[in-house]
mmCIF file of C-alpha atoms in Angstrom:
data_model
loop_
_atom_site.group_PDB
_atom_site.id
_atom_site.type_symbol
_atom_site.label_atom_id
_atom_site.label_comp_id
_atom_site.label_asym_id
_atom_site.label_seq_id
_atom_site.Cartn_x
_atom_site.Cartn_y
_atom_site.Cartn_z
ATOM 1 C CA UNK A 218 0.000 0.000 0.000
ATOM 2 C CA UNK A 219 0.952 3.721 -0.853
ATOM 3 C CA UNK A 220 0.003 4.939 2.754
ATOM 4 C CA UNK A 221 1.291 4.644 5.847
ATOM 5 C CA UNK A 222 0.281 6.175 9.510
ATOM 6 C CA UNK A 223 2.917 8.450 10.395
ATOM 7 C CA UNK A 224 3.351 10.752 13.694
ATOM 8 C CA UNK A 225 4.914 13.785 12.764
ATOM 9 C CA UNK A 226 6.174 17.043 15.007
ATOM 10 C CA UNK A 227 3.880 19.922 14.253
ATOM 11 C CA UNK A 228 5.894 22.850 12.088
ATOM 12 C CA UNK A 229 6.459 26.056 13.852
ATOM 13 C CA UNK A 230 3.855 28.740 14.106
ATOM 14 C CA UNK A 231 5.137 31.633 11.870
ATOM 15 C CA UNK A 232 3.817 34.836 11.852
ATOM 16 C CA UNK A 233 1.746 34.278 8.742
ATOM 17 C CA UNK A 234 0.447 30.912 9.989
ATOM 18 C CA UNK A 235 -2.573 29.299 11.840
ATOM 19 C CA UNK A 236 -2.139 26.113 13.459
ATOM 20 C CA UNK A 237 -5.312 23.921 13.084
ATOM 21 C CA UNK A 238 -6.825 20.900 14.873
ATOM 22 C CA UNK A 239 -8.392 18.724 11.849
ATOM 23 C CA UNK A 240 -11.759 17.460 12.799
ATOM 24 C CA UNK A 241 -13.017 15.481 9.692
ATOM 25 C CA UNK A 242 -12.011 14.544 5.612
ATOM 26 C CA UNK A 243 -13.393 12.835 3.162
ATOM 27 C CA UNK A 244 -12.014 10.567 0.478
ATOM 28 C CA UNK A 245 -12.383 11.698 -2.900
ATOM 29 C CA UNK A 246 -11.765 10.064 -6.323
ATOM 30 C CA UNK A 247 -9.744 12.748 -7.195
ATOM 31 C CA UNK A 248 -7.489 12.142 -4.068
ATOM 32 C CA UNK A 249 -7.155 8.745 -4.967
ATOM 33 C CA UNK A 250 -5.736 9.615 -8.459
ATOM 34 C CA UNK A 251 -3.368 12.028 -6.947
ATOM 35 C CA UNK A 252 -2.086 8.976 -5.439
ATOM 36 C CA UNK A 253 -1.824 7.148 -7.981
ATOM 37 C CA UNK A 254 0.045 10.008 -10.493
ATOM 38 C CA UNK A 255 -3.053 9.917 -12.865
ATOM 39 C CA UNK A 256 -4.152 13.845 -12.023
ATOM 40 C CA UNK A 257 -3.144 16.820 -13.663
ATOM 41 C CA UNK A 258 -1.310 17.787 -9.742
ATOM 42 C CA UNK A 259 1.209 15.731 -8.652
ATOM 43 C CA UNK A 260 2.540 16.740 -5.086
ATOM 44 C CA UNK A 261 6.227 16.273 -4.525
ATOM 45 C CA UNK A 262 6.519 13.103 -1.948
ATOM 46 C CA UNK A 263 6.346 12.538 0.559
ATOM 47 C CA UNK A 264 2.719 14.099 0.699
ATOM 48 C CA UNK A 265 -0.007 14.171 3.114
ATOM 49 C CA UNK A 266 -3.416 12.534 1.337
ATOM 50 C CA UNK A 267 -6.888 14.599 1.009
ATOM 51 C CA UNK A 268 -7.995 17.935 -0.744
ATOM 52 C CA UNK A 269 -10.517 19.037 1.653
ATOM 53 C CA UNK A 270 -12.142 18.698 5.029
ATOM 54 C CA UNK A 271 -12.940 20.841 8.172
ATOM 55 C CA UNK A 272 -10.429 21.888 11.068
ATOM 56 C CA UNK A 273 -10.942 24.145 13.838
ATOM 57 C CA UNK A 274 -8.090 26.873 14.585
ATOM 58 C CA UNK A 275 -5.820 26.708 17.829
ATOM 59 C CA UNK A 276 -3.215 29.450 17.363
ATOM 60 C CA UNK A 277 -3.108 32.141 15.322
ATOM 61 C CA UNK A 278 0.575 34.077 14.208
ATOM 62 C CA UNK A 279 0.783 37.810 15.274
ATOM 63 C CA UNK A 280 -0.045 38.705 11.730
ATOM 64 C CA UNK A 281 -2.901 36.748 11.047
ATOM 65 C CA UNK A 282 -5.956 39.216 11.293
ATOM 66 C CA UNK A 283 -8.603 37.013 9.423
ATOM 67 C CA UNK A 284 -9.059 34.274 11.843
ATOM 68 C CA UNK A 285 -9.214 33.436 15.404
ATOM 69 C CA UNK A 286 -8.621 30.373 18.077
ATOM 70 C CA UNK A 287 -11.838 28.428 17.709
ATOM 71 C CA UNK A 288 -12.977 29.429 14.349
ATOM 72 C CA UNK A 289 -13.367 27.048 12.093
ATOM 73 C CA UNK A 290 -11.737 26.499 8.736
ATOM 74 C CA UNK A 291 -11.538 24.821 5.438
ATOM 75 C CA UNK A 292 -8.772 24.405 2.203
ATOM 76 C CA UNK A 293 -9.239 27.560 0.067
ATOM 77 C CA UNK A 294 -7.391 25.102 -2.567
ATOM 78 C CA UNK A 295 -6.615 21.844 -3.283
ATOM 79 C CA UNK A 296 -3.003 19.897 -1.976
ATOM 80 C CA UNK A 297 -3.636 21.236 1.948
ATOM 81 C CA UNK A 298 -3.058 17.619 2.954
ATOM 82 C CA UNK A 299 -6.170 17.115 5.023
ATOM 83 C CA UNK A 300 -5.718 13.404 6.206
ATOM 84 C CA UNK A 301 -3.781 14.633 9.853
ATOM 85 C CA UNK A 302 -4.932 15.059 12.768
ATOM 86 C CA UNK A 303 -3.192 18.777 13.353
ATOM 87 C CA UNK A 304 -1.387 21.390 10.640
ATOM 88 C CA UNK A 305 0.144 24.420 10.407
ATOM 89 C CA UNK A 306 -0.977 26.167 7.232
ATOM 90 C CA UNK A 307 -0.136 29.904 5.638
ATOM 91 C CA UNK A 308 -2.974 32.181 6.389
ATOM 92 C CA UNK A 309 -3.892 32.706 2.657
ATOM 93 C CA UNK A 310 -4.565 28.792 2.567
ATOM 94 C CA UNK A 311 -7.810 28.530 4.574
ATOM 95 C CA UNK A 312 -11.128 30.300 4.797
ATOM 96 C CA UNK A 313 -12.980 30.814 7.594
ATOM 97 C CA UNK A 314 -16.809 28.778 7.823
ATOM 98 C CA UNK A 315 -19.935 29.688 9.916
ATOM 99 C CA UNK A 316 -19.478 28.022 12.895
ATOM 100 C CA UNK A 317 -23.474 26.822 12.647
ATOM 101 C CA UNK A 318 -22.176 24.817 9.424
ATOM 102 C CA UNK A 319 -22.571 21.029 10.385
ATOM 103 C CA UNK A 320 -19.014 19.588 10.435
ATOM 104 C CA UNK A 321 -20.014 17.010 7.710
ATOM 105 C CA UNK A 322 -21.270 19.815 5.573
ATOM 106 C CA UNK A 323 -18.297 21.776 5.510
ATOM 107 C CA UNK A 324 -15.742 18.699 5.719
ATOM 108 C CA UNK A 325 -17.197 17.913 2.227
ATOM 109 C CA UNK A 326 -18.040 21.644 0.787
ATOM 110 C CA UNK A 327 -14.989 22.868 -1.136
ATOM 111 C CA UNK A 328 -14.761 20.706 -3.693
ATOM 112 C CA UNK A 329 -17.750 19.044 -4.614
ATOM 113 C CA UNK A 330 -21.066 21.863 -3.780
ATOM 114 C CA UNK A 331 -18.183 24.310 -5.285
ATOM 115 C CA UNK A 332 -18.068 22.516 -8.801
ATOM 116 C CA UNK A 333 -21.852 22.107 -8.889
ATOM 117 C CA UNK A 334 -22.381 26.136 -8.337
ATOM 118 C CA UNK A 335 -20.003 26.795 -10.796
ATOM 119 C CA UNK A 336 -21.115 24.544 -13.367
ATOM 120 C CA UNK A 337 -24.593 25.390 -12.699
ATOM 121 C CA UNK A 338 -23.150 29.152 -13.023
ATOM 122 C CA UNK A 339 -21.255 29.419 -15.606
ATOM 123 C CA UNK A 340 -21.710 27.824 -19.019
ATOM 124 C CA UNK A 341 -25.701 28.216 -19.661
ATOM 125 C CA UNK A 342 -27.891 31.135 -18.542
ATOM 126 C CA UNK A 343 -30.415 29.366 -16.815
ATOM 127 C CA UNK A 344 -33.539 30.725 -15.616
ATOM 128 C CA UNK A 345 -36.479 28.951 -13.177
ATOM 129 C CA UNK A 346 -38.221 26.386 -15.393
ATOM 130 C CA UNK A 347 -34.763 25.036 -17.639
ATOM 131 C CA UNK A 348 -33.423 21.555 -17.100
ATOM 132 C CA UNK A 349 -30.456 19.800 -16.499
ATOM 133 C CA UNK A 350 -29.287 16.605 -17.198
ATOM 134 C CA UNK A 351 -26.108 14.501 -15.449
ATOM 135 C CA UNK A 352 -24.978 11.588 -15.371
ATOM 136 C CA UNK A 353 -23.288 9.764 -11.884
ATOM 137 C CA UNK A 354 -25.954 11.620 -10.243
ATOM 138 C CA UNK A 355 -25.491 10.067 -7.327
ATOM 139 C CA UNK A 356 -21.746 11.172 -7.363
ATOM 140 C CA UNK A 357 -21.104 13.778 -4.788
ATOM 141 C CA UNK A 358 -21.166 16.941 -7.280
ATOM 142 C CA UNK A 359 -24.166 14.554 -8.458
ATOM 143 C CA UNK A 360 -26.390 15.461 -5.089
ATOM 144 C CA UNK A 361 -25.084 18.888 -4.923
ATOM 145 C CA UNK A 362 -26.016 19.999 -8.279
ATOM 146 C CA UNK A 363 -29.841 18.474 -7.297
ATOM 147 C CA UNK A 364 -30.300 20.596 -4.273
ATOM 148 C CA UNK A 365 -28.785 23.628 -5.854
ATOM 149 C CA UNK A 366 -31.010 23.325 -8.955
ATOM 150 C CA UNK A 367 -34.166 22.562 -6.959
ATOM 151 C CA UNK A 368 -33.665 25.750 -4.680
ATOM 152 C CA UNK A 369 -32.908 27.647 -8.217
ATOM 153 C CA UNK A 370 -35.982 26.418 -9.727
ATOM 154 C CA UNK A 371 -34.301 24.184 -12.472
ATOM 155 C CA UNK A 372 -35.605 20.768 -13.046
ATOM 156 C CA UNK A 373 -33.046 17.773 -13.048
ATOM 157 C CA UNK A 374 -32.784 14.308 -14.794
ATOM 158 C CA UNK A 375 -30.516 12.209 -12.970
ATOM 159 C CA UNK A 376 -28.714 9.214 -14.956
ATOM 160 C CA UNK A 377 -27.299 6.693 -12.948
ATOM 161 C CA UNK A 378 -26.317 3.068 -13.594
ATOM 162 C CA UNK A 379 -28.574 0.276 -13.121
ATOM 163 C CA UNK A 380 -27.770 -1.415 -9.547
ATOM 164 C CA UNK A 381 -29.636 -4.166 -7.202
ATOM 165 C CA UNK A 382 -30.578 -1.380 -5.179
ATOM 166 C CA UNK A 383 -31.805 1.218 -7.534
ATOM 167 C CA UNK A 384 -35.201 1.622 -6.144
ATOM 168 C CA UNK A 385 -33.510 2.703 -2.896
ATOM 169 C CA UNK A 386 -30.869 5.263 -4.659
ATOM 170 C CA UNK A 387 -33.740 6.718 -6.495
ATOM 171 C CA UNK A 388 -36.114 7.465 -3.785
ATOM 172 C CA UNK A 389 -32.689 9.036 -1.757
ATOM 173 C CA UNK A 390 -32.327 11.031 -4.952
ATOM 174 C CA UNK A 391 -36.134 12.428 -5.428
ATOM 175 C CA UNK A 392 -35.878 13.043 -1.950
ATOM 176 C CA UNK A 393 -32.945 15.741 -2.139
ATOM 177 C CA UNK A 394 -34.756 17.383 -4.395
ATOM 178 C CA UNK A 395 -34.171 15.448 -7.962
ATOM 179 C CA UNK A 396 -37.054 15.433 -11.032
ATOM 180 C CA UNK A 397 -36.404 12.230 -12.444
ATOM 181 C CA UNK A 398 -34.057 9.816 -12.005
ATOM 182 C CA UNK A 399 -33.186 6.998 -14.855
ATOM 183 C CA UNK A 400 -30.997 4.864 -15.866
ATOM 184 C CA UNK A 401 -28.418 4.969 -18.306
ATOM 185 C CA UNK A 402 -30.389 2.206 -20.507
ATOM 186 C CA UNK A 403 -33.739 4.160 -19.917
ATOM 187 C CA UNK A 404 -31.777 7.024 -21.977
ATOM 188 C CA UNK A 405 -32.289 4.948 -25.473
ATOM 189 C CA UNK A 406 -35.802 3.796 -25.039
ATOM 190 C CA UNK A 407 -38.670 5.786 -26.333
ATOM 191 C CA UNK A 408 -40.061 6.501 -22.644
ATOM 192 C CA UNK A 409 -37.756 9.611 -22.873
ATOM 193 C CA UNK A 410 -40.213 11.492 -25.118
ATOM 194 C CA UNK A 411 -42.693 11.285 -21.872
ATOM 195 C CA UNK A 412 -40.030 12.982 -19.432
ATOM 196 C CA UNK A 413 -39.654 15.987 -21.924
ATOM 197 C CA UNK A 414 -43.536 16.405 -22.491
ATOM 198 C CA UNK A 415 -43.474 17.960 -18.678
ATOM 199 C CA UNK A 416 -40.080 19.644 -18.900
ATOM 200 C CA UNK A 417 -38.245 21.218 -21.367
ATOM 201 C CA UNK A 418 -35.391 19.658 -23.108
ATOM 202 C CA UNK A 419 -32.282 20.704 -21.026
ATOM 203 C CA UNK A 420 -30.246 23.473 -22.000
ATOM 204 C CA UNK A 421 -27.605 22.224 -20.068
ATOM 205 C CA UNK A 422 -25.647 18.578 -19.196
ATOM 206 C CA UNK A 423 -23.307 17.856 -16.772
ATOM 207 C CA UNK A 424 -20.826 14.627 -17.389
ATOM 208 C CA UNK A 425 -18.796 12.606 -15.054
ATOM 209 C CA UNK A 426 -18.621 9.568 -16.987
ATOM 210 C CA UNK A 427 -17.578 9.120 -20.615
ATOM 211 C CA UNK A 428 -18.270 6.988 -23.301
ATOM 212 C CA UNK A 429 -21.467 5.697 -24.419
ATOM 213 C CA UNK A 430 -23.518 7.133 -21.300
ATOM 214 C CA UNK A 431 -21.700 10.494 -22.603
ATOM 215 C CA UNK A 432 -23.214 9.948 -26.026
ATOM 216 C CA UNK A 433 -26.780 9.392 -24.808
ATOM 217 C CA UNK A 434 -26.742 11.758 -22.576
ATOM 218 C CA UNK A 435 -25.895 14.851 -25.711
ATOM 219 C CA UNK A 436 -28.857 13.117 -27.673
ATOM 220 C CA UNK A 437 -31.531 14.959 -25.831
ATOM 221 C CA UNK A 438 -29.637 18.382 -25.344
ATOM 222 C CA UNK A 439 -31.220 21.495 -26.512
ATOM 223 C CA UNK A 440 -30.018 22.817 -30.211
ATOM 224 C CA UNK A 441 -27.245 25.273 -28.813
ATOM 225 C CA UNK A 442 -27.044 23.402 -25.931
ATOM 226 C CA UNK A 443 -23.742 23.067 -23.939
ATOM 227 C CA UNK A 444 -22.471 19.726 -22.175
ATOM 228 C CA UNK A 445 -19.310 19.938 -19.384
ATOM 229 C CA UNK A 446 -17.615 17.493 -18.972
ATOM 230 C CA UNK A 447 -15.617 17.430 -15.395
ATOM 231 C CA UNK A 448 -15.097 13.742 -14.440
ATOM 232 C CA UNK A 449 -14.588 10.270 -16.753
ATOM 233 C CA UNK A 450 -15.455 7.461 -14.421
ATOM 234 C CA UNK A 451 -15.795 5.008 -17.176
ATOM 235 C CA UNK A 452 -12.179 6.293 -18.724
ATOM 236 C CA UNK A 453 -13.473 6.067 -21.791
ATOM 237 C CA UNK A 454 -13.493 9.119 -24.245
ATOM 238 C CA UNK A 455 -16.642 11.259 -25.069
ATOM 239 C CA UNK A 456 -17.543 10.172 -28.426
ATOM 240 C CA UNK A 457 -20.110 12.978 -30.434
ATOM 241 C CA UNK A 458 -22.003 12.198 -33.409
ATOM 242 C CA UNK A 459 -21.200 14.508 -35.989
ATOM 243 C CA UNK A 460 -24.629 15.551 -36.518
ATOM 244 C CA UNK A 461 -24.768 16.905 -33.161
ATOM 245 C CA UNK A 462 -22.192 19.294 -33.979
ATOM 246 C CA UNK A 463 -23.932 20.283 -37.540
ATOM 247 C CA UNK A 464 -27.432 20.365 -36.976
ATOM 248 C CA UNK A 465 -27.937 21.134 -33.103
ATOM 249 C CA UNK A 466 -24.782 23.495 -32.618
ATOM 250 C CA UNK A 467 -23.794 21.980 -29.386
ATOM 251 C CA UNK A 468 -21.007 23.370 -27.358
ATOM 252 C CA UNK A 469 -18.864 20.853 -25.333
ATOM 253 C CA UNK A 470 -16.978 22.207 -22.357
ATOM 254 C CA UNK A 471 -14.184 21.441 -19.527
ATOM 255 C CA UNK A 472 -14.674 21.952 -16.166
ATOM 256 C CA UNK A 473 -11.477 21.872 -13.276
ATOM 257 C CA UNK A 474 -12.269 23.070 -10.008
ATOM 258 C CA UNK A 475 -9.209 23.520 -9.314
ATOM 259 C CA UNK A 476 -8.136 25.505 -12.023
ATOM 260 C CA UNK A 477 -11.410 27.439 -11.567
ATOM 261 C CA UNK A 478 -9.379 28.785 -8.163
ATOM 262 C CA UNK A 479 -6.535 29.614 -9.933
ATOM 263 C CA UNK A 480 -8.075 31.760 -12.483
ATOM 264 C CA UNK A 481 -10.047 33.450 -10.025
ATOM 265 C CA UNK A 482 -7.413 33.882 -7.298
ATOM 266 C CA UNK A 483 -6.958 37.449 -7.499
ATOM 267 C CA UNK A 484 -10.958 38.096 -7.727
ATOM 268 C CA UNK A 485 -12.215 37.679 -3.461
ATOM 269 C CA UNK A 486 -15.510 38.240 -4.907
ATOM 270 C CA UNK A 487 -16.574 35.633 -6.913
ATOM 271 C CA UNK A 488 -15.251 32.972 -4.568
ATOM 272 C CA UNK A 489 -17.142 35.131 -1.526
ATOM 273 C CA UNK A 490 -20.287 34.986 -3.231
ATOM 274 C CA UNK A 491 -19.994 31.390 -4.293
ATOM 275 C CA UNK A 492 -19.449 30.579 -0.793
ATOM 276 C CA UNK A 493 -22.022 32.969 0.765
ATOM 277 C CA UNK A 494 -24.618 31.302 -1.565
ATOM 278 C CA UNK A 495 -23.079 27.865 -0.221
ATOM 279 C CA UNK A 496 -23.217 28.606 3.764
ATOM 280 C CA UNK A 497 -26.652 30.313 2.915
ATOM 281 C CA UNK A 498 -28.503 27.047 1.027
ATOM 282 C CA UNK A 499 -26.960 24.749 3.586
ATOM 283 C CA UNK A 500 -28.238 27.214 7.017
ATOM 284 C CA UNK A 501 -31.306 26.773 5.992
ATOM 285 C CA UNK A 502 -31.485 23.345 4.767
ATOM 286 C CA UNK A 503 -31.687 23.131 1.509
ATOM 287 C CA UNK A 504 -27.997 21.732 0.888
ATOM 288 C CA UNK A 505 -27.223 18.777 2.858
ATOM 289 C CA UNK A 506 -23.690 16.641 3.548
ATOM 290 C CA UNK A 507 -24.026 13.492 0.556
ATOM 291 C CA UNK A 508 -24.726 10.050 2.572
ATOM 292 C CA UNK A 509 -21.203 9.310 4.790
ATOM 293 C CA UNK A 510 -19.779 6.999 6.342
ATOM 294 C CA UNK A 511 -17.420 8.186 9.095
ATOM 295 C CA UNK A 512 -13.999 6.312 10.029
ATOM 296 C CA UNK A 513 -11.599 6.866 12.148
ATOM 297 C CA UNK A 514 -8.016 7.840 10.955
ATOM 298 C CA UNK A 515 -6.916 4.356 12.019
ATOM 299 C CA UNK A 516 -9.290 2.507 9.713
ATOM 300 C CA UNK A 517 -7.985 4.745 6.929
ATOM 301 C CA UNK A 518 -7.141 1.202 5.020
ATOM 302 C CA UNK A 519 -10.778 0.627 4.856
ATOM 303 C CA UNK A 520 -11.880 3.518 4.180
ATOM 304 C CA UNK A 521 -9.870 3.655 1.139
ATOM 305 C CA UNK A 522 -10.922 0.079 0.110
ATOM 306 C CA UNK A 523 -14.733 1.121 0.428
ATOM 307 C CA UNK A 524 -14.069 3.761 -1.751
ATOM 308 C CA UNK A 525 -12.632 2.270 -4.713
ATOM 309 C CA UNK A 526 -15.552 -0.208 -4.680
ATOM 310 C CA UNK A 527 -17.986 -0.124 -7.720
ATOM 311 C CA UNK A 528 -21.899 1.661 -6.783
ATOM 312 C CA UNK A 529 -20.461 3.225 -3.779
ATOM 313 C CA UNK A 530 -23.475 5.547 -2.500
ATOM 314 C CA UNK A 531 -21.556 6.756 0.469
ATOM 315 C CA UNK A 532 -18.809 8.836 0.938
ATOM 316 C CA UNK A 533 -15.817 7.759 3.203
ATOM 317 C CA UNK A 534 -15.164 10.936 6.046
ATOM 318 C CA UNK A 535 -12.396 10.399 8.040
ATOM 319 C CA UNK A 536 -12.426 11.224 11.546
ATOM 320 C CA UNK A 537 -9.489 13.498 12.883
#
């Protein structure tokens, strides 16, 4: 295995710097193929594990004048190393949460609910009434993107694959908030027609997967319409009939949050108004933690076996 326990000392406290107590991380697929060198960041090794997750602050440098002992915090971007019990981190690295944020909710906010807004955002001018459709909807940018859309007014059809316990994802999913939920066969039968007779044909389509899911999926976009693609589960590539291109004009886009940050670093705005929106939907309900599992550090081996299974419908937190 790739990880190992290790007790470390805790760096110095510099001026700039805010030593925090980690209280909970999650596992993400995108952590796991850090690990394994197949993402676009590689961190120099040896490297602490995780991209996000919730810690509360215990010291604060003498030049620190954004945050306080006992405030709680989260990555402002990815490589923090979350998977540690305590850190000392540069000022500029963390932003402060509202302390009536559930620790689940903002363990597991800065990646996934942060791609979903942005997506949601950034590519289509939606207005109450359009549709969306995904695919891995019951990925974690899957469930955020529902409860965003329903509290926007958009309407959402779900794709997911076909599981033995489907009738038990899709009830979890109508219950956060989702329109329809099918599954990735249901996308080729005539039935569809019948979905888009009480909604309009999306405008918009999120993709996590790939290949022929991918291809399905773009059939019943909107002329103009625009599909993002921002995960490829089934590492396959996204394969677009010509026609789609000639006749219906449809746009295909990338989406990184990561790079998203990066471009935006200099502009406090945008990612404060992303983030108010965030803290706002999940105060008052409407934006929940996805289903978890909680572990502690110990049974990080497990944790990281349960997440690499197939039809996973709960995230792996760790426990700090």
């Amino acid at each position: 295995s790739l990880f190992r326990l290790k007790d470390l000392e805790v760096a110095k406290l510099g001026d700039s710097d805010v030593h925090v107590k980690m209280l909970a991380a999650p596992i993400n697929p995108a952590d796991i193929n850090m690990i394994q060198g197949t993402y676009a960041i590689l961190s120099p090794l040896p490297a602490v594990g995780g991209n996000e997750g919730v810690g509360e602050v215990l010291e604060v440098g003498q030049r620190v004048t954004t945050l306080k002992p006992g405030d709680r915090v989260i990555p402002a971007g990815s490589g923090l190393g979350t998977w540690r019990t305590q850190g000392v981190f540069p000022e500029e690295m963390l932003l402060k949460v509202p302390s009536d944020i559930p620790v689940l909710c903002a363990a597991t906010l800065s990646v996934n609910p942060c791609t979903a807004y942005r997506m949601l955002a950034d590519f289509e001018p939606l207005a109450p009434g359009d549709s969306v459709i995904q695919n891995g909807a019951n990925s974690g940018v899957g469930q955020a993107v529902i409860q965003i859309a329903k509290a926007s007014g958009f309407k959402t059809v779900n794709v997911v694959r076909d599981r033995p316990d489907l009738p038990k994802l899709v009830e979890r999913l109508m219950a956060l908030g989702a329109d329809h939920v099918i599954t990735e066969e249901m996308l080729r039968k005539p039935e569809m027609k019948d979905i888009f007779k009480s909604i309009p044909k999306p405008r918009l389509a999120l993709n996590c997967v790939g290949g022929k899911s991918t291809t399905e999926m773009l059939r019943h976009l909107q002329p103009k319409g625009t599909m993002v693609t921002y995960g490829g589960m089934a590492k396959q590539p996204v394969m677009v009939p010509v026609s789609a291109f000639i006749f219906r004009d449809v746009r295909l886009r990338g989406f990184w949050m990561t790079q998203w940050r990066k471009d935006h670093a200099q502009d406090q705005k945008s990612l404060a108004s992303m983030m108010d929106t965030l803290y706002q939907l999940i105060q008052r309900g409407q934006l929940t933690a996805p289903a978890c599992t909680e572990v502690p550090l110990q049974d990080y081996k497990a944790a990281l076996e349960a997440t690499m299974k197939p039809f996973t419908s709960s995230k792996q937190i760790l426990l700090l």
